Amino acid sequence: MARLVTKHVFQGGIEQVFTAISSYDKYIKYLDMVSDIVVHPPEAKGSVCKVEYHVQVIKDIQYTLHMFHDAPKKVSWTLADSNFMKENSGSWSLKALSDSETQATYSVDLKPKGFVPQVLIDQVTKASIPSLMASMQKLIDSLNKKKKAASKKK
């Protein structure tokens, strides 16, 4: 099983970062590997929704996650279904450093169905992290711009 834990400081308050991370319908615009995404009503107890992802890595990977929120401190998930993964669980844990900075601890546990060399899983997972963090910052910035524009109209 591939386990990855990384920390990143985002420019944005904790509520802004939480809103960006939980704006699943916007991922397709900001996350390069996501080719399609569908948000479904929740099925698991305590879940806020079920999100179906289609990701282009080496092949088209489909997976559906049960999403859980503890606003504004945590977003977590467990695997509902996948054509490639046996396990996929993880979280974003958020800590306010100031009104305009938030530390995020991103953790994910992945286990594919069948045999896939662990080194390949580790390389793909680690290689995607810088892009994921940069994309999340763009999404945070975009939501902040929209919020500021809406408040100026009032």
mmCIF file of N, CA, C and O in Angstrom, residues 147-154:
data_model
loop_
_atom_site.group_PDB
_atom_site.id
_atom_site.type_symbol
_atom_site.label_atom_id
_atom_site.label_comp_id
_atom_site.label_asym_id
_atom_site.label_seq_id
_atom_site.Cartn_x
_atom_site.Cartn_y
_atom_site.Cartn_z
ATOM 1 N N LYS A 147 -15.551 35.927 -4.586
ATOM 2 C CA LYS A 147 -16.144 36.415 -3.341
ATOM 3 C C LYS A 147 -15.948 37.929 -3.205
ATOM 4 O O LYS A 147 -16.872 38.655 -2.836
ATOM 5 N N LYS A 148 -14.743 38.416 -3.519
ATOM 6 C CA LYS A 148 -14.459 39.851 -3.433
ATOM 7 C C LYS A 148 -15.292 40.629 -4.462
ATOM 8 O O LYS A 148 -15.799 41.694 -4.156
ATOM 9 N N ALA A 149 -15.421 40.090 -5.672
ATOM 10 C CA ALA A 149 -16.222 40.760 -6.701
ATOM 11 C C ALA A 149 -17.683 40.835 -6.299
ATOM 12 O O ALA A 149 -18.348 41.852 -6.502
ATOM 13 N N ALA A 150 -18.207 39.770 -5.688
ATOM 14 C CA ALA A 150 -19.602 39.750 -5.248
ATOM 15 C C ALA A 150 -19.837 40.754 -4.116
ATOM 16 O O ALA A 150 -20.874 41.409 -4.068
ATOM 17 N N SER A 151 -18.864 40.891 -3.211
ATOM 18 C CA SER A 151 -19.041 41.827 -2.098
ATOM 19 C C SER A 151 -18.936 43.276 -2.565
ATOM 20 O O SER A 151 -19.530 44.165 -1.968
ATOM 21 N N LYS A 152 -18.202 43.538 -3.641
ATOM 22 C CA LYS A 152 -18.109 44.902 -4.192
ATOM 23 C C LYS A 152 -19.408 45.320 -4.855
ATOM 24 O O LYS A 152 -19.742 46.496 -4.879
ATOM 25 N N LYS A 153 -20.161 44.356 -5.396
ATOM 26 C CA LYS A 153 -21.435 44.655 -6.064
ATOM 27 C C LYS A 153 -22.529 45.040 -5.071
ATOM 28 O O LYS A 153 -23.499 45.660 -5.427
ATOM 29 N N LYS A 154 -22.364 44.624 -3.818
ATOM 30 C CA LYS A 154 -23.399 44.863 -2.800
ATOM 31 C C LYS A 154 -23.444 46.286 -2.355
ATOM 32 O O LYS A 154 -22.865 47.157 -2.334
#
